[in-house]
XYZ file of C-alpha atoms in Angstrom:
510
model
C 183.434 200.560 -260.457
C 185.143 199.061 -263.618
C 188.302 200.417 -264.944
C 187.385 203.164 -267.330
C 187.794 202.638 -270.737
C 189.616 203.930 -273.000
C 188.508 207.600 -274.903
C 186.369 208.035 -271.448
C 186.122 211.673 -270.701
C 189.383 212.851 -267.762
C 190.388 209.562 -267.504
C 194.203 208.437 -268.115
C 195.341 205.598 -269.635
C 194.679 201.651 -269.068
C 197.956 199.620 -268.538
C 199.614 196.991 -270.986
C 200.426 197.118 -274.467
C 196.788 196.371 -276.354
C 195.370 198.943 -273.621
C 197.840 201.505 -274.333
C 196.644 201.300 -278.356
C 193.259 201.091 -277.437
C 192.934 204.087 -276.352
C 192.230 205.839 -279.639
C 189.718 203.532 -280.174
C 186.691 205.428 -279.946
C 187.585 209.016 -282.102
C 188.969 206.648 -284.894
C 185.417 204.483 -284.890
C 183.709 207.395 -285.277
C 185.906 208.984 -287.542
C 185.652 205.984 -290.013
C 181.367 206.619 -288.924
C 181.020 209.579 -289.846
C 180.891 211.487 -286.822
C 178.251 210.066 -284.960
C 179.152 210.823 -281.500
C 175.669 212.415 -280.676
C 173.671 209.665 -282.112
C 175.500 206.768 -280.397
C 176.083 208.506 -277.228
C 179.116 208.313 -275.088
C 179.693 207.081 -271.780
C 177.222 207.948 -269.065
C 174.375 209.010 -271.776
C 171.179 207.015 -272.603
C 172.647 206.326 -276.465
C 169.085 206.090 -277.693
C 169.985 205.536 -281.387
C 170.979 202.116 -280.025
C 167.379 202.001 -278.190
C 164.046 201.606 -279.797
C 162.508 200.232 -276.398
C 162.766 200.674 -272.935
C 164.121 197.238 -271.026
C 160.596 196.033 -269.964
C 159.418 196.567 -273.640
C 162.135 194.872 -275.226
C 161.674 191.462 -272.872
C 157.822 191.734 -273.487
C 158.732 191.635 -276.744
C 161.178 188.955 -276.642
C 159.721 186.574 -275.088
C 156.812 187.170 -277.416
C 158.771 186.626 -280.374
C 161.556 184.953 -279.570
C 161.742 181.351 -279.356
C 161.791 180.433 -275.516
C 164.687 177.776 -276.101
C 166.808 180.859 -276.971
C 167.979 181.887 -273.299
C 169.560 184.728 -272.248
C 172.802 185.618 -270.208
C 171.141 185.873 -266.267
C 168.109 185.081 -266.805
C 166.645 186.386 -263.256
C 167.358 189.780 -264.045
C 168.686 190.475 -267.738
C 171.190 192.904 -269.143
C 170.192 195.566 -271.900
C 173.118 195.978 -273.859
C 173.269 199.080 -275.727
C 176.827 199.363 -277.217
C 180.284 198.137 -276.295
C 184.167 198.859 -276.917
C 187.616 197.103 -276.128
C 186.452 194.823 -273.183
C 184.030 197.556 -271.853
C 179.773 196.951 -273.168
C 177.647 199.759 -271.451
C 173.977 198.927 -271.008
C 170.920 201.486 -271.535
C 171.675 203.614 -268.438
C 175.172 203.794 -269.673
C 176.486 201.560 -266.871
C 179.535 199.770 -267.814
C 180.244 196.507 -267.412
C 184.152 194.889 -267.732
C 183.374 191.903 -270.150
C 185.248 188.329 -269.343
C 183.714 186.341 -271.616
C 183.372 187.510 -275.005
C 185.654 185.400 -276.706
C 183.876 186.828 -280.165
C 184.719 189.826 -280.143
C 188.734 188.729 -279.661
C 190.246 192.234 -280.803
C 187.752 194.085 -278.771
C 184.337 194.840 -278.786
C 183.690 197.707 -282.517
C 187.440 197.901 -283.033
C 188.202 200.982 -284.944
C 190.577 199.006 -287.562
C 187.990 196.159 -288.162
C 184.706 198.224 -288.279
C 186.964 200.735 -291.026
C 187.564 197.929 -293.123
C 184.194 196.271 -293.308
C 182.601 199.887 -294.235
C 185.438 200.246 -296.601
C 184.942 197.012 -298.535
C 180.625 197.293 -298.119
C 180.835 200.518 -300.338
C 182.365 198.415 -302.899
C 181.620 195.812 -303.395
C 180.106 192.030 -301.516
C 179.277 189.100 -303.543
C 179.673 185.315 -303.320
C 183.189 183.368 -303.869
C 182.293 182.225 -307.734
C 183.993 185.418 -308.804
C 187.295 185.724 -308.528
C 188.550 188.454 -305.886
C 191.797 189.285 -304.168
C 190.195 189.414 -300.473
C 189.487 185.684 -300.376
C 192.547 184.355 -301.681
C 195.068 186.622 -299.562
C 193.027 185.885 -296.089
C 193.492 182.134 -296.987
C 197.279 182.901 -297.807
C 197.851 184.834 -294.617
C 195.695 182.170 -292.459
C 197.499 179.398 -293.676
C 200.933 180.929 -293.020
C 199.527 180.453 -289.350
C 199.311 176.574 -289.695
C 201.960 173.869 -290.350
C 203.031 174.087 -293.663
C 200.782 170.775 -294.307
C 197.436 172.742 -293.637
C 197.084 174.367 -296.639
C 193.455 174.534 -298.131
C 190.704 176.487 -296.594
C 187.069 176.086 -296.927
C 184.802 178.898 -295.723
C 181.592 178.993 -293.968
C 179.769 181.601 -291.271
C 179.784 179.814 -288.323
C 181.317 177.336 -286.457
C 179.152 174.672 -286.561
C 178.706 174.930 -290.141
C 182.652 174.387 -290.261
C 182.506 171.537 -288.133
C 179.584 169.661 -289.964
C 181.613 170.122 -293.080
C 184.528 168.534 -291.195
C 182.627 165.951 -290.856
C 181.806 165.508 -294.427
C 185.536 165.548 -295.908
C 186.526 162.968 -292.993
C 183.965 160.540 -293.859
C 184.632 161.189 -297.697
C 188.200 160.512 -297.206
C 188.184 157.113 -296.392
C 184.400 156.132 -296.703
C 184.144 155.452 -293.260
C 180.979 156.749 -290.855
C 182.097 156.586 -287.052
C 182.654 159.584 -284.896
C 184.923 159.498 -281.682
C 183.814 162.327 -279.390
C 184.676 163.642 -275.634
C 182.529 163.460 -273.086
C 180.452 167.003 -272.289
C 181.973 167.942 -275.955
C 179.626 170.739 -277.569
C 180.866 171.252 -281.839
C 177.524 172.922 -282.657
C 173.395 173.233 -282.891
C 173.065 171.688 -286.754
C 171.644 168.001 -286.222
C 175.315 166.371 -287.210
C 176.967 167.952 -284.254
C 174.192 167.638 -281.406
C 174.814 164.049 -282.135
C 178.087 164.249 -281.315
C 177.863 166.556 -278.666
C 177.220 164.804 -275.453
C 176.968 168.134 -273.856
C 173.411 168.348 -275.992
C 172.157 165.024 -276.401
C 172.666 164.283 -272.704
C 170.452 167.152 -271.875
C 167.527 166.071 -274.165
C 165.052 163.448 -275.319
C 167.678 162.262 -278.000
C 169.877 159.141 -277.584
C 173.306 158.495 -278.590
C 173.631 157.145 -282.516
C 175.120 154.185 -283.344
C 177.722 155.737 -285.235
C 179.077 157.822 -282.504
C 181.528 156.683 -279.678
C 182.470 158.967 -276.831
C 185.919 158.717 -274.798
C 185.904 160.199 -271.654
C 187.322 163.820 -271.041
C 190.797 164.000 -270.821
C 190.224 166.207 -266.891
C 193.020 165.120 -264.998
C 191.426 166.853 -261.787
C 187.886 165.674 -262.332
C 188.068 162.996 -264.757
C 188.658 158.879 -264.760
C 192.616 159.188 -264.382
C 193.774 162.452 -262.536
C 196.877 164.542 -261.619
C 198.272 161.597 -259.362
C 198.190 158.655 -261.835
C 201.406 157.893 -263.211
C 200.318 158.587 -267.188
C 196.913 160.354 -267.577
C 198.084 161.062 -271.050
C 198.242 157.382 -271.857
C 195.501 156.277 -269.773
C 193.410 158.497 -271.452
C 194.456 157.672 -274.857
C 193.781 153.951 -274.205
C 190.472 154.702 -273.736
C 190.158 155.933 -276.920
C 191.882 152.739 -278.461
C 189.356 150.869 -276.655
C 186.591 152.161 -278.176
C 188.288 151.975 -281.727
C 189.099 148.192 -281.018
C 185.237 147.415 -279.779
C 183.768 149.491 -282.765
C 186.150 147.230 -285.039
C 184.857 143.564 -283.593
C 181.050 145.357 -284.126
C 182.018 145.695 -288.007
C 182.171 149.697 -287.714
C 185.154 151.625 -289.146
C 186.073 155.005 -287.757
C 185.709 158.469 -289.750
C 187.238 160.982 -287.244
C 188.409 161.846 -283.713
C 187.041 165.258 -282.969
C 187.801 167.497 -279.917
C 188.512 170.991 -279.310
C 191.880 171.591 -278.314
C 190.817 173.163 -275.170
C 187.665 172.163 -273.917
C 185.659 174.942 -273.078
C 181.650 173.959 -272.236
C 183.060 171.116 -270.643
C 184.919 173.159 -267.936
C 187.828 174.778 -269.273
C 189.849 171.267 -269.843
C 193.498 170.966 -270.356
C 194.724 167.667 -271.962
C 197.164 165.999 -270.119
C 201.103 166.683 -272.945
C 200.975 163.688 -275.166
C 197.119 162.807 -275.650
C 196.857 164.119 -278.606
C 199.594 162.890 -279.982
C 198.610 159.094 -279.168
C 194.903 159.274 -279.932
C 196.342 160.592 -283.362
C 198.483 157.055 -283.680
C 195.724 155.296 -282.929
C 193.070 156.730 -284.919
C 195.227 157.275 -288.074
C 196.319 153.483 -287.188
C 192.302 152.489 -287.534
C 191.979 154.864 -291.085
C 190.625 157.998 -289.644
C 191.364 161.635 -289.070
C 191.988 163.858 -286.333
C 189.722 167.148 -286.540
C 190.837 169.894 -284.201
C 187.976 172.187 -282.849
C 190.305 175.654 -282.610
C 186.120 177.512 -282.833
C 186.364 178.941 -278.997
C 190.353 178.359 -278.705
C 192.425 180.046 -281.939
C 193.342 182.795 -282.917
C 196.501 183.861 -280.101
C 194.058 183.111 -277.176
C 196.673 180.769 -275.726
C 199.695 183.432 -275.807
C 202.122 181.109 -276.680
C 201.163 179.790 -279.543
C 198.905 180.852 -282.576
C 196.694 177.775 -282.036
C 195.636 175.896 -279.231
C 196.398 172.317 -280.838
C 200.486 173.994 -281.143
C 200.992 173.467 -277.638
C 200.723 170.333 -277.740
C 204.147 169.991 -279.590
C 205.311 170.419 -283.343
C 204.779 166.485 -283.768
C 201.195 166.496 -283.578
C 199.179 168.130 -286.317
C 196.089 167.380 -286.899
C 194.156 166.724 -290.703
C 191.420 169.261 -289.890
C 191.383 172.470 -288.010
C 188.234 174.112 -287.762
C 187.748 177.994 -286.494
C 185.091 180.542 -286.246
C 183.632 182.778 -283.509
C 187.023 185.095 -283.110
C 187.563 185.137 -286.668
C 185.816 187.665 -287.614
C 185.722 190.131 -284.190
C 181.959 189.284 -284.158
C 180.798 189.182 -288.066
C 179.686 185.704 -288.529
C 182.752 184.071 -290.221
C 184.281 180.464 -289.579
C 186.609 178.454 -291.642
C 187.699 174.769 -292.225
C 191.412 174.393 -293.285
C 192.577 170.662 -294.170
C 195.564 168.973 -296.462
C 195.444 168.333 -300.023
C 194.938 165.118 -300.110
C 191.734 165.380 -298.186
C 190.447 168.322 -300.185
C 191.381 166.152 -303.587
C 189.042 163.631 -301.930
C 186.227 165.125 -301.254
C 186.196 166.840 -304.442
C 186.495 163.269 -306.008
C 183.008 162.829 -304.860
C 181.556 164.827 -307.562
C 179.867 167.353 -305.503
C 180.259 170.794 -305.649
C 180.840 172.722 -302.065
C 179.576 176.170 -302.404
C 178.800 178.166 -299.614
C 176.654 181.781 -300.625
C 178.197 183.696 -297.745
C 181.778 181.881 -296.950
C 185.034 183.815 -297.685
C 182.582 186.732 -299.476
C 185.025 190.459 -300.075
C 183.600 192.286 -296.862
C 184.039 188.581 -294.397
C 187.385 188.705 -295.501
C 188.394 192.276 -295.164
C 187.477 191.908 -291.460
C 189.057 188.801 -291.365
C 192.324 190.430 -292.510
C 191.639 193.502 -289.986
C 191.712 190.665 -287.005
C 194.946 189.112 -287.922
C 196.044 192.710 -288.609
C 195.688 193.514 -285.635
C 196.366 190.610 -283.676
C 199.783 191.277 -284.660
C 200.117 195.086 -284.731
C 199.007 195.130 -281.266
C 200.732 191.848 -279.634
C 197.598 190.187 -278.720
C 199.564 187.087 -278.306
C 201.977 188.647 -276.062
C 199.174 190.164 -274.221
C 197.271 187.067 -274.129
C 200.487 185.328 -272.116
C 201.528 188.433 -270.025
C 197.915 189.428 -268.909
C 197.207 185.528 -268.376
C 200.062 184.873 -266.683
C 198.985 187.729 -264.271
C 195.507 186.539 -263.712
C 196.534 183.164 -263.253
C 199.029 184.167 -260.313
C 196.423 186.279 -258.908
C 193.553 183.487 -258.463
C 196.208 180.882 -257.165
C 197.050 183.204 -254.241
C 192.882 183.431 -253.865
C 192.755 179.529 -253.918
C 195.267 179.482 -251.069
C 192.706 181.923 -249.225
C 189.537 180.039 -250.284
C 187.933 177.206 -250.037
C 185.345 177.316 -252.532
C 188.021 177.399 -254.676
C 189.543 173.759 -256.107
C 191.568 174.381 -259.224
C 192.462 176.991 -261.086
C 193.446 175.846 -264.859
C 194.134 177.154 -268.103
C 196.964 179.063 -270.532
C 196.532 182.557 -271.774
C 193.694 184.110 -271.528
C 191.883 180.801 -271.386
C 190.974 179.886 -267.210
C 188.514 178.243 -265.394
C 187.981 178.597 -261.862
C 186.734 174.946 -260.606
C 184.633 175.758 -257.191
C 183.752 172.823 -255.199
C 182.101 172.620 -251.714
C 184.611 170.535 -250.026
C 188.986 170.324 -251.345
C 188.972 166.690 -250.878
C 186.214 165.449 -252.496
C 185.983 167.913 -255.083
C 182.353 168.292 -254.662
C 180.791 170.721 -257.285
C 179.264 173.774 -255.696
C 176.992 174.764 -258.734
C 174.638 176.672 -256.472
C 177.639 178.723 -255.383
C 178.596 179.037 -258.999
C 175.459 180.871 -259.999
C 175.291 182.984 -257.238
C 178.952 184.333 -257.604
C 178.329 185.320 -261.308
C 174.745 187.204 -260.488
C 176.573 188.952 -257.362
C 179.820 189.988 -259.976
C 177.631 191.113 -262.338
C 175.793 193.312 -259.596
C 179.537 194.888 -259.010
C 179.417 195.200 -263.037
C 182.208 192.184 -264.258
C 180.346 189.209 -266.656
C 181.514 186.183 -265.796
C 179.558 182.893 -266.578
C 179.739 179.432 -265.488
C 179.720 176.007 -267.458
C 181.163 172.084 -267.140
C 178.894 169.550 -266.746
C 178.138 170.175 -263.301
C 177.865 174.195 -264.638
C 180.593 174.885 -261.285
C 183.256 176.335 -263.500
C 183.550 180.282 -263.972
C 184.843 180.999 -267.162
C 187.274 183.689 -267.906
C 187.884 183.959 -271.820
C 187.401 187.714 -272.425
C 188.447 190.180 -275.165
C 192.331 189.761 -275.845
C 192.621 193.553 -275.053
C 192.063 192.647 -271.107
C 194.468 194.221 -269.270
C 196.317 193.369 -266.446
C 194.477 196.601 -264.186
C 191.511 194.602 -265.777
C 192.704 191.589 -264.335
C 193.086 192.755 -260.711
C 189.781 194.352 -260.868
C 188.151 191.305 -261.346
C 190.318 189.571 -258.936
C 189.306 191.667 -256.515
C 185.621 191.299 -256.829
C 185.244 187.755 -256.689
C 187.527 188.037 -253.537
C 184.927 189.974 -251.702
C 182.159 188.064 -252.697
C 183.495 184.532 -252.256
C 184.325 186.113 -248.773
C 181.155 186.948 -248.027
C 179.543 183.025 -249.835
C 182.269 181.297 -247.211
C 181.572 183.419 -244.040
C 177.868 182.567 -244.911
C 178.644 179.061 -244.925
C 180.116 179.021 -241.932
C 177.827 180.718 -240.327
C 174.809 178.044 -241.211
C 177.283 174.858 -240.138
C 177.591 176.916 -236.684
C 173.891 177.189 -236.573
C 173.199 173.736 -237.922
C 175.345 171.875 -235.451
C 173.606 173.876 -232.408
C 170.137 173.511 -233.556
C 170.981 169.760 -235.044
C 168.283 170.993 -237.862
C 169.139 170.204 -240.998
C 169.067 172.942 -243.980
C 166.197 172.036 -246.264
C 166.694 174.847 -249.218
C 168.397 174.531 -252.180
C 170.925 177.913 -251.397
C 170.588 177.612 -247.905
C 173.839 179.282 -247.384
C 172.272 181.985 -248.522
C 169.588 182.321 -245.982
């Protein structure tokens, strides 16, 4: 089983810091509810306020109304989630499952603190950001305290890819320039700007790469073009970029914006080699265009360290446009573009008004508050690096023990676990990437996997994981990738004696 969560009945208390204050979590939720223990059920019971069908009904129903491009977590044999608290969601049987992936819900799944102040603020008042109110202006003061001191003006949206397509509008507005550098397997967003620059879309459909938009290859020094044993990935890398700013220039095209996430997450958990950024900055400031910074998966502690993913990369390199969402707001749709003031005084040189109905509105930024709040309160950041640094050490001592495992990677609670058929080659073992995340979530941990070859298991959970949390998990994925190898080597001892070669997709599995 899990470890219990906090406010379960005769159970003691989780370890770390964040677990430690947790643990109040669920009287003072339903204190600031109203009571409504009974109606929302606790641990163990059937919660059926939360449940107006039974699990066959509500898939019936889904895929009835529900658009069938709209896919769901495990498709094979989906979970019926019911409620959820700290990094604990229980699904209609009240099974609980230990949640490694929810990088929304970045406090913790219904956080006492958060939920009180969005109530508090709903009963009086929510309205749009053409009337003046306090909320809006001291999130943006208190967010911007955050950044380097040259990030200073803050346009909000609800989403993330709303935030990025309006980074795309102030970069071309700021020098009149069109062009979009990209990574490869980069994903910014589902509105039509940002599938076109997001390879990790457009490669998968019927659509073709625009004119306007270049893409550099992924900075992956253990998959990529240049890798751990070439003298200067960072520079390599970087040239690459240069290249395509220096072919785009003989073709008559001028370049708008550079645009990557920090940390790349759908394309397998990427680290940039120290010092990319920084160059690919010269270089595209050097050809007239700006350097947008995709914090939407990566902000908001996640890294320990440092507040923001693009910090670690060293105090000289700060980029002109940060974009955030998903954490923001602990799982209320909230996102946010922050830029300089000469870039704002541009694009409000065009003439156009930017209103946004929903953005920065009194209850989005209440809860916004409540996250940083408690963020800091609770030394998520420390967490985030203590908890992290755990984990990490764990699965390094499970890559010297197996060898479906090729590279562990990542800061904080930010990791990807890289599992390849063979060391040497690196080969991708996707089909042994699918089946480790159904058999984990059969012993009750969510995990999923993504990259381009979808062979990475990502680990970006609630920042309230804890380190018992941590070995849990560890432990889990131990037995089972145990069990994956001794099946594999089972099947090469019967395929060299029968000299019959496996003809099934999983045939390790067999």
């Amino acid at each position: 089983m899990p470890p219990v969560p906090p406010d379960a009945p005769g159970e003691g208390t989780p370890r770390g810091t964040a677990a430690g204050k947790a643990r109040r979590w669920g009287s003072l939720a339903r204190q600031a509810l109203s009571g409504e223990r009974e109606s929302r059920g606790a641990p163990g019971s059937r919660a059926t306020m939360c449940e107006l069908y039974s699990k066959q009904d509500t898939l019936a129903l889904r895929r009835k109304h529900i658009g069938p491009s709209c896919k769901v977590f495990f498709a094979a044999d989906p979970i019926k989630i019911v409620r959820a608290q700290g990094q604990y969601m229980f699904d209609e049987r009240g099974e609980q499952y230990l949640d490694c992936i929810n990088n929304v819900a970045h406090v913790g799944h219904c956080h006492p603190e958060v939920v009180t102040a969005a109530l508090k603020q709903m009963e009086l008042l929510n309205t749009n950001s053409r009337f003046l109110h306090d909320n809006i202006v001291e999130y943006a003061r208190r967010l911007s305290a955050t950044l380097p001191e040259r990030l200073s003006v803050c346009y909000f949206t609800n989403s993330g890819s709303e935030a990025n397509d309006l980074a795309l509008r102030l970069a071309r507005q700021f020098r009149g320039h069109q062009d979009v550098i990209t990574l490869d397997h980069a994903y910014h967003g589902h509105l039509s700007s940002l599938i076109e620059i997001s390879p990790y879309k457009f490669r998968k459909g019927k659509d073709v790469k625009k004119e306007f938009v270049h893409v550099a290859p992924t900075p992956d020094t253990y998959r990529g073009k240049y890798r751990e044993d070439h003298a200067d990935p960072a520079g390599a890398y970087a040239d690459e970029v240069k290249k395509i700013i220096e072919e785009a220039h003989n073709s008559g095209r001028k370049i708008a914006a550079f645009i990557a996430e920090s940390m790349q997450s759908c394309g397998g958990q990427i680290i940039p080699p120290a010092g990319y950024f920084q160059k690919v900055a010269e270089y595209v400031h050097r050809a007239g265009g700006v350097f947008i910074a995709d914090e939407v998966q990566v902000g908001f502690g996640r890294v320990g360290k440092h507040f923001w993913s693009f910090q670690m990369h060293g105090e000289d390199f700060v980029p002109d446009i940060v974009t955030m969402g998903k954490p923001m707001g602990n799982g209320h749709p909230m996102a946010c573009v922050v830029t300089t003031k000469e870039i704002a005084e541009s694009f409000s040189s065009s003439g156009m008004e930017y209103f946004n109905t929903y953005g920065g509105n009194p209850v989005s930024s209440a809860i916004g508050l409540a996250v940083l709040n408690v963020i800091e309160s609770e030394d998520l950041q420390g967490n985030a690096t203590r908890v992290g640094d755990y984990l990490t050490g764990l699965l390094n001592k499970q890559k010297a023990k197996h060898t479906l495992i090729g590279d562990i990677r990542g800061i904080g609670l930010f990791i990807g676990i890289d599992l390849v058929k063979d060391q040497q080659k690196r080969t991708p073992a996707t089909d042994e990437a699918q089946h480790v995340i159904y058999k984990m979530k059969e012993k009750q941990v969510l995990l999923s996997a993504d990259g381009p070859h979808r062979n990475v298991l990502k680990i970006k959970p609630p920042m309230c994981f804890t380190e018992e949390d941590a070995k849990f998990m560890v432990d889990q994925l131990d037995e089972i990738l145990t069990v994956v190898e001794e099946a594999i080597g089972a099947k090469s001892e019967s395929m060299t004696s029968e000299n019959t070669p496996c003809r099934t997709k999983n045939c390790f599995f067999t």
